[in-house]
Amino acid sequence: MIGFNFQQFLSAFIVLFAVIDIIGSIPIILDLKQKGRPVNAPKATLIAFVLLLGFFYAGDMMLRLFQVDIASFAVAGAFVIFLMSLEMILDIEIFKNTGPIKEATLVPLVFPLLAGAGAFTTLLSLRAEYAPINIVLALILNMVWVYIVLKLTDRIERMLGKGGIYVIRKFFGIILLAISARLFTANITSLIEQFQALK
């Protein structure tokens, strides 16, 4: 394979693994299932992969087309993650699914958990440093891992029990809150600077 570099591939895989963080999403997936919102593992994996791959090759163009910069996109994602963390911490329901589609495959699993602002921003950053083949292979391997975890969530649920899931849900709710705060503060500064420059 032209341009393949194992070190670049490994580095890209580790970075994407940390950003996508499917293990950290397990409590959310289990919570969605308990609310009667099933997750279609093959569909979620495929849609997330297509979105991430599409954004990798056409992200800049897509954002320019809609006159949206990556900072604005990240701030929007931060708000969604913030609301999800409140659901987990306070035991309230914010995302009421009143539409005809009851499954949670697209929202909130694919976006913003799997293919969110953090993953999009990371892909654009990696593209500036590594050969595309290494990033795409790292993304494919991460999606295989995502599919395996999604398929095993029921087994994980049985292993942890209801008490274990409740504790983990609270813990990861706080983690999600911290992630949303970091995403917001990291990107709101550049938005304020752009706004001031327009004056």
Coordinates of N, CA, C and O in Angstrom, one line a residue, residues 87-170:
E87 N -29.0 14.5 31.6 CA -30.0 13.4 31.7 C -29.4 12.3 32.6 O -30.1 11.7 33.4
M88 N -28.1 12.0 32.4 CA -27.5 10.9 33.2 C -27.3 11.2 34.6 O -27.5 10.4 35.5
I89 N -26.9 12.5 34.9 CA -26.6 12.9 36.3 C -27.9 13.1 37.1 O -28.0 12.7 38.3
L90 N -28.9 13.7 36.5 CA -30.1 14.2 37.3 C -31.3 13.2 37.1 O -32.3 13.5 37.7
D91 N -31.1 12.2 36.3 CA -32.2 11.2 36.1 C -33.5 11.9 35.5 O -34.6 11.7 36.0
I92 N -33.2 12.7 34.5 CA -34.3 13.4 33.8 C -34.3 13.1 32.3 O -33.3 12.6 31.8
E93 N -35.4 13.3 31.7 CA -35.5 13.0 30.2 C -35.6 14.3 29.4 O -36.6 15.0 29.6
I94 N -34.6 14.6 28.7 CA -34.5 15.9 27.8 C -34.9 15.5 26.4 O -35.6 16.2 25.7
F95 N -34.2 14.4 25.9 CA -34.4 14.0 24.5 C -35.6 13.1 24.5 O -35.6 11.9 24.6
K96 N -36.8 13.7 24.3 CA -38.1 13.0 24.2 C -38.3 12.5 22.8 O -38.3 13.3 21.8
N97 N -38.4 11.2 22.6 CA -38.5 10.6 21.2 C -40.0 10.5 20.9 O -40.6 9.4 21.2
T98 N -40.6 11.5 20.3 CA -42.0 11.4 20.0 C -42.3 11.2 18.5 O -43.4 11.1 18.1
G99 N -41.2 11.0 17.8 CA -41.3 10.8 16.3 C -41.6 9.3 16.0 O -41.7 8.5 16.9
P100 N -41.8 9.0 14.7 CA -42.1 7.6 14.3 C -40.9 6.6 14.5 O -41.1 5.4 14.6
I101 N -39.7 7.1 14.5 CA -38.5 6.3 14.7 C -38.1 6.1 16.1 O -37.7 7.1 16.8
K102 N -38.3 4.9 16.7 CA -38.1 4.7 18.1 C -36.6 4.4 18.5 O -36.2 4.4 19.6
E103 N -35.9 3.9 17.5 CA -34.5 3.5 17.8 C -33.6 4.7 17.9 O -33.9 5.8 17.4
A104 N -32.5 4.5 18.7 CA -31.6 5.6 19.0 C -30.3 5.5 18.1 O -29.3 6.0 18.5
T105 N -30.4 4.8 17.0 CA -29.2 4.6 16.2 C -28.6 5.9 15.7 O -27.4 6.1 15.8
L106 N -29.4 6.8 15.1 CA -28.8 8.0 14.5 C -28.5 9.1 15.6 O -27.4 9.5 15.7
V107 N -29.5 9.4 16.4 CA -29.3 10.4 17.5 C -29.8 9.7 18.7 O -30.9 9.2 18.8
P108 N -29.0 9.7 19.8 CA -27.7 10.4 19.9 C -26.5 9.5 19.7 O -25.4 9.9 19.9
L109 N -26.7 8.2 19.2 CA -25.5 7.3 19.1 C -24.5 7.7 18.0 O -23.4 8.0 18.3
V110 N -25.0 7.8 16.8 CA -24.1 8.2 15.7 C -23.6 9.6 15.9 O -22.4 9.9 15.8
F111 N -24.6 10.5 16.1 CA -24.2 11.9 16.4 C -24.9 12.3 17.7 O -26.1 12.2 17.8
P112 N -24.2 12.8 18.7 CA -22.8 13.2 18.6 C -21.8 12.2 19.2 O -20.6 12.5 19.3
L113 N -22.2 11.0 19.6 CA -21.3 10.1 20.3 C -20.2 9.5 19.4 O -19.0 9.6 19.8
L114 N -20.5 8.9 18.3 CA -19.5 8.3 17.5 C -19.0 9.2 16.5 O -17.7 9.3 16.3
A115 N -19.8 9.9 15.7 CA -19.4 10.9 14.7 C -19.7 12.3 15.2 O -20.6 12.9 14.6
G116 N -19.1 12.7 16.2 CA -19.4 14.1 16.7 C -18.3 15.1 16.3 O -17.4 14.8 15.5
A117 N -18.4 16.3 16.9 CA -17.5 17.4 16.6 C -16.1 17.0 16.9 O -15.2 17.4 16.1
G118 N -15.9 16.3 18.0 CA -14.5 15.9 18.4 C -13.9 15.0 17.4 O -12.7 15.2 17.0
A119 N -14.6 14.0 16.9 CA -14.1 13.1 15.9 C -13.8 13.8 14.6 O -12.8 13.6 13.9
F120 N -14.7 14.7 14.2 CA -14.6 15.5 12.9 C -13.3 16.3 13.0 O -12.5 16.4 12.1
T121 N -13.2 17.1 14.1 CA -12.0 17.9 14.3 C -10.7 17.2 14.3 O -9.7 17.6 13.7
T122 N -10.7 16.0 15.0 CA -9.6 15.1 15.0 C -9.1 14.7 13.6 O -8.0 14.7 13.3
L123 N -10.1 14.2 12.8 CA -9.8 13.8 11.5 C -9.1 14.9 10.6 O -8.2 14.6 9.9
L124 N -9.7 16.1 10.8 CA -9.1 17.2 10.0 C -7.7 17.5 10.5 O -6.8 17.8 9.7
S125 N -7.4 17.4 11.8 CA -6.1 17.6 12.3 C -5.1 16.5 11.9 O -4.0 16.8 11.5
L126 N -5.6 15.2 11.9 CA -4.7 14.1 11.5 C -4.3 14.2 10.0 O -3.2 13.9 9.6
R127 N -5.3 14.7 9.2 CA -5.1 14.8 7.8 C -3.9 15.7 7.5 O -3.2 15.5 6.4
A128 N -3.7 16.7 8.3 CA -2.6 17.6 8.1 C -1.2 17.0 8.5 O -0.2 17.5 8.0
E129 N -1.2 15.9 9.2 CA 0.0 15.3 9.7 C 0.4 14.0 9.0 O 1.6 13.7 8.8
Y130 N -0.6 13.2 8.8 CA -0.4 11.8 8.3 C -0.9 11.5 6.9 O -1.8 12.3 6.4
A131 N -0.4 10.5 6.3 CA -0.8 10.1 5.0 C -2.3 9.5 5.1 O -2.6 8.8 6.0
P132 N -3.1 9.9 4.1 CA -4.5 9.5 4.2 C -4.8 8.0 4.4 O -5.7 7.6 5.2
I133 N -4.0 7.1 3.8 CA -4.2 5.7 3.9 C -4.1 5.2 5.3 O -4.8 4.4 5.8
N134 N -3.1 5.8 6.1 CA -2.9 5.4 7.5 C -4.1 5.8 8.4 O -4.5 5.1 9.3
I135 N -4.7 7.0 8.1 CA -5.9 7.5 8.9 C -7.1 6.7 8.5 O -7.9 6.3 9.4
V136 N -7.3 6.4 7.3 CA -8.5 5.6 6.8 C -8.4 4.2 7.4 O -9.4 3.7 7.9
L137 N -7.3 3.5 7.4 CA -7.1 2.2 8.0 C -7.4 2.2 9.5 O -8.0 1.3 10.1
A138 N -6.9 3.3 10.2 CA -7.1 3.4 11.6 C -8.6 3.6 11.9 O -9.1 3.1 12.9
L139 N -9.2 4.4 11.0 CA -10.7 4.6 11.2 C -11.5 3.3 11.0 O -12.4 3.0 11.8
I140 N -11.1 2.5 10.0 CA -11.8 1.2 9.8 C -11.6 0.3 11.0 O -12.6 -0.3 11.4
L141 N -10.4 0.2 11.5 CA -10.2 -0.7 12.7 C -11.0 -0.2 13.9 O -11.5 -1.0 14.7
N142 N -11.1 1.1 14.1 CA -11.9 1.7 15.2 C -13.3 1.3 15.0 O -14.0 1.0 16.0
M143 N -13.8 1.4 13.8 CA -15.2 1.0 13.5 C -15.5 -0.4 13.7 O -16.6 -0.8 14.2
V144 N -14.5 -1.3 13.5 CA -14.7 -2.7 13.8 C -14.8 -2.9 15.3 O -15.7 -3.7 15.8
W145 N -14.0 -2.2 16.0 CA -14.1 -2.2 17.5 C -15.4 -1.7 18.0 O -16.0 -2.2 18.9
V146 N -15.9 -0.6 17.4 CA -17.2 0.0 17.8 C -18.3 -1.1 17.6 O -19.2 -1.3 18.4
Y147 N -18.3 -1.8 16.4 CA -19.3 -2.8 16.1 C -19.3 -3.9 17.2 O -20.4 -4.3 17.7
I148 N -18.1 -4.4 17.5 CA -18.0 -5.5 18.5 C -18.6 -5.0 19.9 O -19.3 -5.8 20.5
V149 N -18.2 -3.8 20.3 CA -18.7 -3.3 21.6 C -20.2 -3.2 21.6 O -20.9 -3.6 22.5
L150 N -20.8 -2.6 20.5 CA -22.2 -2.5 20.4 C -23.0 -3.8 20.4 O -24.1 -3.9 21.0
K151 N -22.4 -4.8 19.8 CA -23.0 -6.1 19.8 C -23.0 -6.8 21.2 O -23.8 -7.7 21.5
L152 N -22.0 -6.4 22.0 CA -21.8 -7.0 23.3 C -22.4 -6.3 24.5 O -22.3 -6.7 25.6
T153 N -23.1 -5.2 24.2 CA -23.7 -4.4 25.3 C -24.6 -5.1 26.2 O -24.7 -4.9 27.4
D154 N -25.4 -6.0 25.6 CA -26.4 -6.8 26.4 C -25.6 -7.7 27.4 O -26.0 -7.9 28.6
R155 N -24.5 -8.3 26.9 CA -23.7 -9.2 27.8 C -23.1 -8.4 28.9 O -23.0 -8.8 30.0
I156 N -22.6 -7.2 28.5 CA -22.0 -6.3 29.5 C -23.1 -5.9 30.6 O -22.8 -5.8 31.7
E157 N -24.3 -5.6 30.1 CA -25.4 -5.3 31.0 C -25.6 -6.4 32.0 O -25.8 -6.1 33.2
R158 N -25.7 -7.6 31.6 CA -25.9 -8.8 32.5 C -24.8 -8.9 33.5 O -25.0 -9.3 34.6
M159 N -23.5 -8.6 33.0 CA -22.4 -8.8 33.9 C -22.3 -7.7 35.0 O -22.0 -8.0 36.1
L160 N -22.7 -6.5 34.6 CA -22.7 -5.4 35.6 C -23.9 -5.4 36.5 O -23.7 -5.0 37.7
G161 N -25.0 -5.7 36.1 CA -26.2 -5.7 36.9 C -26.8 -4.2 36.9 O -26.1 -3.3 36.5
K162 N -28.0 -4.1 37.4 CA -28.6 -2.8 37.4 C -27.9 -1.8 38.3 O -27.8 -0.6 38.0
G163 N -27.4 -2.3 39.5 CA -26.7 -1.4 40.4 C -25.4 -0.8 39.8 O -25.1 0.3 39.9
G164 N -24.7 -1.8 39.2 CA -23.4 -1.4 38.5 C -23.6 -0.4 37.4 O -22.9 0.6 37.3
I165 N -24.7 -0.6 36.6 CA -25.0 0.3 35.5 C -25.4 1.7 36.0 O -24.9 2.7 35.5
Y166 N -26.1 1.7 37.1 CA -26.6 3.0 37.7 C -25.3 3.8 38.1 O -25.3 5.0 37.8
V167 N -24.4 3.2 38.8 CA -23.2 3.9 39.3 C -22.4 4.3 38.1 O -21.9 5.5 38.1
I168 N -22.2 3.5 37.2 CA -21.4 3.8 36.0 C -22.0 5.0 35.2 O -21.3 5.9 34.7
R169 N -23.3 4.9 35.1 CA -24.1 6.0 34.4 C -23.8 7.3 35.1 O -23.6 8.3 34.4
K170 N -23.9 7.4 36.4 CA -23.6 8.7 37.1 C -22.2 9.1 36.8 O -21.9 10.3 36.6

